[in-house]
Coordinates of C-alpha atoms and ligand atoms in Angstrom, one line a residue:
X1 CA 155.4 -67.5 -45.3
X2 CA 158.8 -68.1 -43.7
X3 CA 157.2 -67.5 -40.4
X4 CA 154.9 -71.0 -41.0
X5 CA 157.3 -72.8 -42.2
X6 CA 159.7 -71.8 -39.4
X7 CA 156.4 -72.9 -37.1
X8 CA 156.0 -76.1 -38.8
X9 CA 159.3 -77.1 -38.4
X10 CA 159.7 -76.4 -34.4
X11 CA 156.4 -77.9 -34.0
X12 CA 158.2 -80.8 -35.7
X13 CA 161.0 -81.3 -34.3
X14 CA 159.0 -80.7 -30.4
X15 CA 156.3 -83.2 -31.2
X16 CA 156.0 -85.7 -28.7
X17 CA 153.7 -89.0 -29.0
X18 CA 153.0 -91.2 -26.1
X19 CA 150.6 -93.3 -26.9
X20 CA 148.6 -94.7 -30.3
X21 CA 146.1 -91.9 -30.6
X22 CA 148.5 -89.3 -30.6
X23 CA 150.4 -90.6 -33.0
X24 CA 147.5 -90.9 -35.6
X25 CA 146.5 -87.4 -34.9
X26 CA 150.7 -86.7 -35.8
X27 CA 150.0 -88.6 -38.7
X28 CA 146.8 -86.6 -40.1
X29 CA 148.2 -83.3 -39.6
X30 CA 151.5 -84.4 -41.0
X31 CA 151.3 -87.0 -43.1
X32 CA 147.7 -87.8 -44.2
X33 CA 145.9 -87.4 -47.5
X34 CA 145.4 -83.5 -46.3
X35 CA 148.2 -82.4 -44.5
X36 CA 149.7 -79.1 -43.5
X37 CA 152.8 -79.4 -45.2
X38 CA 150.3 -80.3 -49.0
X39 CA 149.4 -77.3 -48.1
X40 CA 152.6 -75.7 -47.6
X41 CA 153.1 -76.8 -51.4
X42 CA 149.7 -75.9 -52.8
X43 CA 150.7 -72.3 -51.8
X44 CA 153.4 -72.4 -53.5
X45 CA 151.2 -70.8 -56.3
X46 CA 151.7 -67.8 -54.7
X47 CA 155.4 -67.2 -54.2
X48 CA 157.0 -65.4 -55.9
X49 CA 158.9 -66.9 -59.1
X50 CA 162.7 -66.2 -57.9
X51 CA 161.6 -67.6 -53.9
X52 CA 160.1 -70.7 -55.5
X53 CA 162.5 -72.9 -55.9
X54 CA 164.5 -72.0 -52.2
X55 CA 160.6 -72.1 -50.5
X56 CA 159.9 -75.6 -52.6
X57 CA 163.3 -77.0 -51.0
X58 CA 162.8 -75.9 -47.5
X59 CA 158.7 -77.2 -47.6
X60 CA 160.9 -80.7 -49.0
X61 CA 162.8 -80.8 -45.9
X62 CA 159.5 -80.2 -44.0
X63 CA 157.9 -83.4 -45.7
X64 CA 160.6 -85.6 -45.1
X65 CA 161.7 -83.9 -41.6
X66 CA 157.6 -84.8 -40.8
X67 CA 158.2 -88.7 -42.2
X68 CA 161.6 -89.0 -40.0
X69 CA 160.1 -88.0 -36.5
X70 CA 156.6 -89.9 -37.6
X71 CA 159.0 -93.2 -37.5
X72 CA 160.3 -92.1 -34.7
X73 CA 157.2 -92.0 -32.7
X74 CA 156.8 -95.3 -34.1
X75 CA 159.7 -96.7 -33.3
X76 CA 159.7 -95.2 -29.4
X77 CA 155.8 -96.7 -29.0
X78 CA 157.2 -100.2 -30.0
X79 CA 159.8 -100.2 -27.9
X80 CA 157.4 -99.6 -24.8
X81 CA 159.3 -95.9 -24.0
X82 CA 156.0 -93.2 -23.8
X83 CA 153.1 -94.1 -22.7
X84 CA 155.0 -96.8 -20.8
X85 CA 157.6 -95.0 -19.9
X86 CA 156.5 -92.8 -16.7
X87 CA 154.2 -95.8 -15.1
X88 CA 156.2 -98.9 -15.6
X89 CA 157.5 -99.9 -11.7
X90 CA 160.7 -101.7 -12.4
X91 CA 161.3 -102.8 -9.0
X92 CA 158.3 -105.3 -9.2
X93 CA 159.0 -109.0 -10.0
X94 CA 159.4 -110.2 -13.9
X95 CA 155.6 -112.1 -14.8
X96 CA 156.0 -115.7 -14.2
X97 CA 156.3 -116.9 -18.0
X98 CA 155.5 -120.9 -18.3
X99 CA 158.3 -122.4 -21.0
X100 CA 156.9 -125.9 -19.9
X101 CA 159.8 -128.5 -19.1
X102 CA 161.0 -132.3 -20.1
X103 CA 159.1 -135.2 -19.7
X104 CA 160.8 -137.5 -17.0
X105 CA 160.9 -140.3 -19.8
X106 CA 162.9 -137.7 -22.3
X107 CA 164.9 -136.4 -19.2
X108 CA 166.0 -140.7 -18.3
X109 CA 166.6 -141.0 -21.8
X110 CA 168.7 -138.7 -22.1
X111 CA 170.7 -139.5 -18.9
X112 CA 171.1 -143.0 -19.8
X113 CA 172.3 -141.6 -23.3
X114 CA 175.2 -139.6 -21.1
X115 CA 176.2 -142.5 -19.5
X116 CA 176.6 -144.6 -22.3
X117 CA 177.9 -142.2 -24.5
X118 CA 180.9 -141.6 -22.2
X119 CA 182.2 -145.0 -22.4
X120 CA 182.5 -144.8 -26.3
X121 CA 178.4 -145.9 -27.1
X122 CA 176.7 -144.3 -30.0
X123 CA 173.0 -144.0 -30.3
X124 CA 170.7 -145.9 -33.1
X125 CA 167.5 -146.2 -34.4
X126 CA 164.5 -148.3 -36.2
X127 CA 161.6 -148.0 -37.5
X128 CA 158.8 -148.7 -35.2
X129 CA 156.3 -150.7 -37.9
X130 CA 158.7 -154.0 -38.5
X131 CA 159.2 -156.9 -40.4
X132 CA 158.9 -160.2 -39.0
X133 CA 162.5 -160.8 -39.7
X134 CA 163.8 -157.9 -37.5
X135 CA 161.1 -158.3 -34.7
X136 CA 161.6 -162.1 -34.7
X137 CA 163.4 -164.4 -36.9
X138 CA 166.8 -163.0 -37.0
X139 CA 166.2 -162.8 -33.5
X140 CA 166.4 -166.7 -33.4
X141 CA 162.9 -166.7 -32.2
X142 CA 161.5 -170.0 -32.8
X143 CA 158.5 -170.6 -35.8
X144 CA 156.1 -171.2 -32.8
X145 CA 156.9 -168.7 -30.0
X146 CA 154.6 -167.5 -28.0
X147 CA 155.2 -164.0 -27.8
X148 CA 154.8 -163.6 -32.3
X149 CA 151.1 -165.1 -30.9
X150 CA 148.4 -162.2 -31.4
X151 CA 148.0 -161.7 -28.0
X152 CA 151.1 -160.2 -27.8
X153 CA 152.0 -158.7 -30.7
X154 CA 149.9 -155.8 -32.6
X155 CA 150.0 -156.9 -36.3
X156 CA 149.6 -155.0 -39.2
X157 CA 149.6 -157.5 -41.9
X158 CA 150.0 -161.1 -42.1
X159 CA 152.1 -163.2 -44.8
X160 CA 154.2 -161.7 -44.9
X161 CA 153.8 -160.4 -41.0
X162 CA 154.3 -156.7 -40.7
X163 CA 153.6 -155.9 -37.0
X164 CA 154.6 -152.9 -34.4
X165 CA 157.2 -153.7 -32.9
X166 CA 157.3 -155.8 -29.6
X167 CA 160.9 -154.4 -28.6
X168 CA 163.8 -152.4 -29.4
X169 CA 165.6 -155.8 -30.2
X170 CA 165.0 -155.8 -33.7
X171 CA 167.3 -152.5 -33.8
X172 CA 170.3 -154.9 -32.8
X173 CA 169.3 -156.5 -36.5
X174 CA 169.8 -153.7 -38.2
X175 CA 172.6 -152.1 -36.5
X176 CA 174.7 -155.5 -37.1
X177 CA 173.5 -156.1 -41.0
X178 CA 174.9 -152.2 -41.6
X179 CA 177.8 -152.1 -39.6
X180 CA 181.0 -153.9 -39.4
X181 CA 182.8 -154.5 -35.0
X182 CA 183.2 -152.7 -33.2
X183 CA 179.9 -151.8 -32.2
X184 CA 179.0 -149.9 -29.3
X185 CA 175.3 -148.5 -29.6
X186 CA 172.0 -147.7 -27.4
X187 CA 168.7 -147.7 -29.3
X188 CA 166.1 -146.1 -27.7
X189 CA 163.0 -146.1 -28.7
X190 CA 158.9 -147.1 -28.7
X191 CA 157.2 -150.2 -28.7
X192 CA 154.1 -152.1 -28.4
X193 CA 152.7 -155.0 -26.8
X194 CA 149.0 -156.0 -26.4
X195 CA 148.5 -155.2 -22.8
X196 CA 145.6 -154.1 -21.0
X197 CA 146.7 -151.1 -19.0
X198 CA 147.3 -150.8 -15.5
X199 CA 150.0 -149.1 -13.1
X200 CA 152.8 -151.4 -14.6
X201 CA 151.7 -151.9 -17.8
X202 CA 150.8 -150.4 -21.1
X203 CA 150.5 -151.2 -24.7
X204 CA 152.7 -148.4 -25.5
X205 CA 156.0 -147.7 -23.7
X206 CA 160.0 -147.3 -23.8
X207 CA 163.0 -149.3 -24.1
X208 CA 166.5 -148.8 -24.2
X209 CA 168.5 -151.3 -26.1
X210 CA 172.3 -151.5 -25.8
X211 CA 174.4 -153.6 -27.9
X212 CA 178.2 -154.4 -27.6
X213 CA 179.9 -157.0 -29.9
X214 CA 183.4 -157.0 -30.8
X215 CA 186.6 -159.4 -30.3
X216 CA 186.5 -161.0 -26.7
X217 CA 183.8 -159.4 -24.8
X218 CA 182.5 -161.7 -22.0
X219 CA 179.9 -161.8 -19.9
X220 CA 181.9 -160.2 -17.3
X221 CA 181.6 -157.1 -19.6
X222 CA 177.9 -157.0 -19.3
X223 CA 177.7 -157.4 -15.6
X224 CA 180.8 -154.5 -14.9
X225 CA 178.9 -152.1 -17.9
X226 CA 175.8 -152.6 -16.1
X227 CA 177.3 -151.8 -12.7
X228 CA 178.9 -148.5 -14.0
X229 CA 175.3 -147.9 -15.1
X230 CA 173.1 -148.4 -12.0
X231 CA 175.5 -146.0 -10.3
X232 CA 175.6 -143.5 -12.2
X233 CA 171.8 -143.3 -12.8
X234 CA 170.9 -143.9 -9.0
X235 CA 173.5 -143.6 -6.1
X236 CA 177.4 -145.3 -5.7
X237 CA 175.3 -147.7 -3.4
X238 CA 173.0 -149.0 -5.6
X239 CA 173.4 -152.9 -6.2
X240 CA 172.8 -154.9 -9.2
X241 CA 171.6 -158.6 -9.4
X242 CA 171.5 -161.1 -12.2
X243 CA 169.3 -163.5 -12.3
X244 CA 169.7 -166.7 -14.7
X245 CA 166.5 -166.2 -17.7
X246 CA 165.7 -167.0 -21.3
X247 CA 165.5 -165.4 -23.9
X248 CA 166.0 -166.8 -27.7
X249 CA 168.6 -164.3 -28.9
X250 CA 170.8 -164.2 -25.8
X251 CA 172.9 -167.7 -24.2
X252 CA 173.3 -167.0 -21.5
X253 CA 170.1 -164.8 -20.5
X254 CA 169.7 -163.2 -17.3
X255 CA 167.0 -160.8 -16.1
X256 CA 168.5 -157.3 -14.0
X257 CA 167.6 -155.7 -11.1
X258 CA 168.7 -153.1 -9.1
X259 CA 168.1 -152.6 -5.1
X260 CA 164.7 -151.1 -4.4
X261 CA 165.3 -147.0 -4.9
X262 CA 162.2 -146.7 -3.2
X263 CA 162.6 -148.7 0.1
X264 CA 166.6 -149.4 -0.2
X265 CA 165.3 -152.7 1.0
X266 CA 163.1 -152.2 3.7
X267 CA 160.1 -153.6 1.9
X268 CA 157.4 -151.8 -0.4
X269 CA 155.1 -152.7 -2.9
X270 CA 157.1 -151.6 -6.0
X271 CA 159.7 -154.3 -4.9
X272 CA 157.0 -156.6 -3.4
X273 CA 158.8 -156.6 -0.1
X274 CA 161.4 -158.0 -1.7
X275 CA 164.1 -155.0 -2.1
X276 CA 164.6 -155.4 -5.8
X277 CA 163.1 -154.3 -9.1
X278 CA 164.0 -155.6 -12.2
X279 CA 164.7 -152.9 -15.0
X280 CA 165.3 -155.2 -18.1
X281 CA 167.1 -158.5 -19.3
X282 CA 169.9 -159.0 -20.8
X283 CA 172.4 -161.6 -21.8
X284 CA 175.5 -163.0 -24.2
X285 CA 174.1 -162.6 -27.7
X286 CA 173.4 -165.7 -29.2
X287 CA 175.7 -166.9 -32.2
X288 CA 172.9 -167.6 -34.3
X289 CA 172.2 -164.1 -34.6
X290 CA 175.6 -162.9 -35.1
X291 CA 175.7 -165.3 -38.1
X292 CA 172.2 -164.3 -39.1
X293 CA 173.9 -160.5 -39.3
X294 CA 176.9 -161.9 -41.5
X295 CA 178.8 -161.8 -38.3
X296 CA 181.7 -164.7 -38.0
X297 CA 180.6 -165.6 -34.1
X298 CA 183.8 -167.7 -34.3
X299 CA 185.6 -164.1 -34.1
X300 CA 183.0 -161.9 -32.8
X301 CA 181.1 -162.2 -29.3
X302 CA 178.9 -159.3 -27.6
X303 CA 176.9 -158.5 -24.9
X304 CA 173.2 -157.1 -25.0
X305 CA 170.7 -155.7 -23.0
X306 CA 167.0 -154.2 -23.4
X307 CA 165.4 -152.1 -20.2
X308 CA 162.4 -150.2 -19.3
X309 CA 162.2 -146.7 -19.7
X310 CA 159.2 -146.4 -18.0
X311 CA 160.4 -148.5 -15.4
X312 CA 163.5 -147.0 -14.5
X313 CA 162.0 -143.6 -14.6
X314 CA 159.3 -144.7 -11.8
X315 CA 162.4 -146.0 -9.8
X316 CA 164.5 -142.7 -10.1
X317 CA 161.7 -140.1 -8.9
X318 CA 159.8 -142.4 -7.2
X319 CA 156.4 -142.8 -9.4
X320 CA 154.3 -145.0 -8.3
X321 CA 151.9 -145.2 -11.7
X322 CA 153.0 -146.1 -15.1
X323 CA 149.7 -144.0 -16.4
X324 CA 150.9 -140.5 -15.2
X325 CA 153.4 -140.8 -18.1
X326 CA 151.0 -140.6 -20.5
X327 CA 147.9 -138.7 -19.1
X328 CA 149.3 -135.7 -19.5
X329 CA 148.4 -133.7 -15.9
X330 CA 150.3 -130.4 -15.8
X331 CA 150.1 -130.9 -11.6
X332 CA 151.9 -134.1 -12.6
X333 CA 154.5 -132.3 -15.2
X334 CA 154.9 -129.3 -13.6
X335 CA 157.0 -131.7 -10.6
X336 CA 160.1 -131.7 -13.3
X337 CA 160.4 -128.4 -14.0
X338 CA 163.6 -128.2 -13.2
X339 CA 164.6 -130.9 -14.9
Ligands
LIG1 N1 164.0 -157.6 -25.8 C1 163.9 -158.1 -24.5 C2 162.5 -157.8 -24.0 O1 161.9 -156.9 -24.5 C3 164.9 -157.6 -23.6 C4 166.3 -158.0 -23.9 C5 167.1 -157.2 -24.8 C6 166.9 -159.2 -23.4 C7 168.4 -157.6 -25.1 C8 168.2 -159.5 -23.7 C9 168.9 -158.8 -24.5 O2 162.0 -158.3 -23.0

């Protein structure tokens, strides 16, 4: 008797498993609904009276000796050691794993969101279904301007209009009703136009909105802002133009472009031979919408400006069509993943 158990035990402790088969048979002759050490206690019947209770201890440490090395063998398969252990080649090259990478539009956002935020900008947000009053009115748009027309605009409801929103404008609005100036913010964001779609344009796309208003800022702090930003998203050559333009909630307007990133002003079709690209307009923000804000414009003046995502996305890796953003072409995604 103290022979098998003395068997059992070596046999135990010298079991080796290396791979999912051996391991069930462990767990059958061990472990399972019959197992040799039942067995062990079913014969305990016929010890002895004054050996039972030392055999019925030492057949205890069997069972729980067997449920030990059984998670063991469990344990070791998991972790790849037995079966693996004697064939794995670990000079070979780690398997390629795809983690996928940014979108170029995410990776510009968040650049321009760098920039910004270093010279004291925080980052805002709106909703993208708005209210005529953010979209347009406190915008100073006019009752009859073209662009609240439906050919532009996507509505949802009318009277009262509830429409997507036509630009990241309408975030200025709400920015200025919450918060007191200083403000120094960038609201990025979606919006919507109805545009057929080509390789410039799309009904869907990105803006980037910046707003600053506060005690004294000129015009002079848009165009030196603006500078600061064209060179730190492109190169320290890149040159920045303003040209005079209108829109209803900026006096004066002007529309911004850079020097073509493409041809640096040799002449290509993104810059129609003409060696600049706009990226987005900009301008002094009108009093009327400071005072539509609750914003004394007799204290207060700011600067803001709304550009293309898309746009200066196209200019910084050299993209040629708008649609590749959204078609969603690994051969086309895969190009920024190192980004
Ligand atoms: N919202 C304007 C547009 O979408 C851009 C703009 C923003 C112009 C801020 C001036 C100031 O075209």
């Amino acid at each position: 008797m103290a022979n098998q158990l003395e068997e059992i035990r070596l046999e135990l402790e010298n079991s080796q498993v290396s791979d999912a088969e051996a391991l069930e048979q462990f767990r059958m002759r061990f472990i399972g609904r019959k197992n040799v050490i039942g067995d062990l206690f079913s014969a305990m019947r016929n010890v002895p009276n004054e050996e039972k209770k030392a055999y019925g201890q030492q057949v205890n440490e069997l069972k729980n000796l067997a449920q030990a090395k059984f998670q063991e063998h469990i344990d070791s398969l998991a972790a790849g050691k037995g079966e693996t252990e004697d064939h794995a080649d670990l000079t070979l090259p780690p398997l390629h794993s795809e983690f996928g990478s940014i979108h170029p539009l995410t990776a510009t956002r968040q650049r321009f969101i760098e920039i910004f935020e270093r010279i004291g900008f925080n980052v805002s947000s709106g909703p993208e279904i708005e209210d005529d009053w953010h979209n347009f009115t406190a915008l100073n748009f006019p009752e009859n301007h073209p662009a609240r027309e439906m050919q532009d605009t996507f509505f949802i409801e009318k009277n009262p209009d509830i429409a997507l929103r036509t630009h990241t404008s309408s975030v200025q609005i709400r920015v200025m009703e919450n918060e007191k100036p200083p403000i120094r913010t960038l609201s990025p964001g979606r919006v919507f136009r109805n545009e057929a779609i080509s390789a410039r344009a799309h009904c869907v796309f990105h803006q980037m909105e910046g707003l600053y208003v506060d005690k004294g800022v000129s015009f002079a702090d848009l165009k030196q802002t603006l500078y600061h930003f064209a060179k730190e998203m492109y190169t320290k050559d890149t040159q920045v133009r303003f040209r005079p333009s209108y829109f209803p909630f900026t006096e004066p307007s002007a529309e911004i472009d850079i020097s073509c990133q493409i041809c640096h002003g040799e002449g290509c079709n993104i810059c129609k031979h003409t060696g600049w690209v706009e990226i987005g307009g900009s301008g002094m923000v009108d009093p009327n919408v400071l005072a539509n804000c609750g914003i004394d414009p007799e204290v207060y003046s700011g600067f803001a400006f709304g550009m293309g995502i898309e746009r200066i996305t196209m200019l910084r890796y050299g993209i040629k069509d708008l649609r590749l953003f959204t078609e969603n072409d690994i051969r086309f995604l895969k190009q920024f993943n190192s980004l």
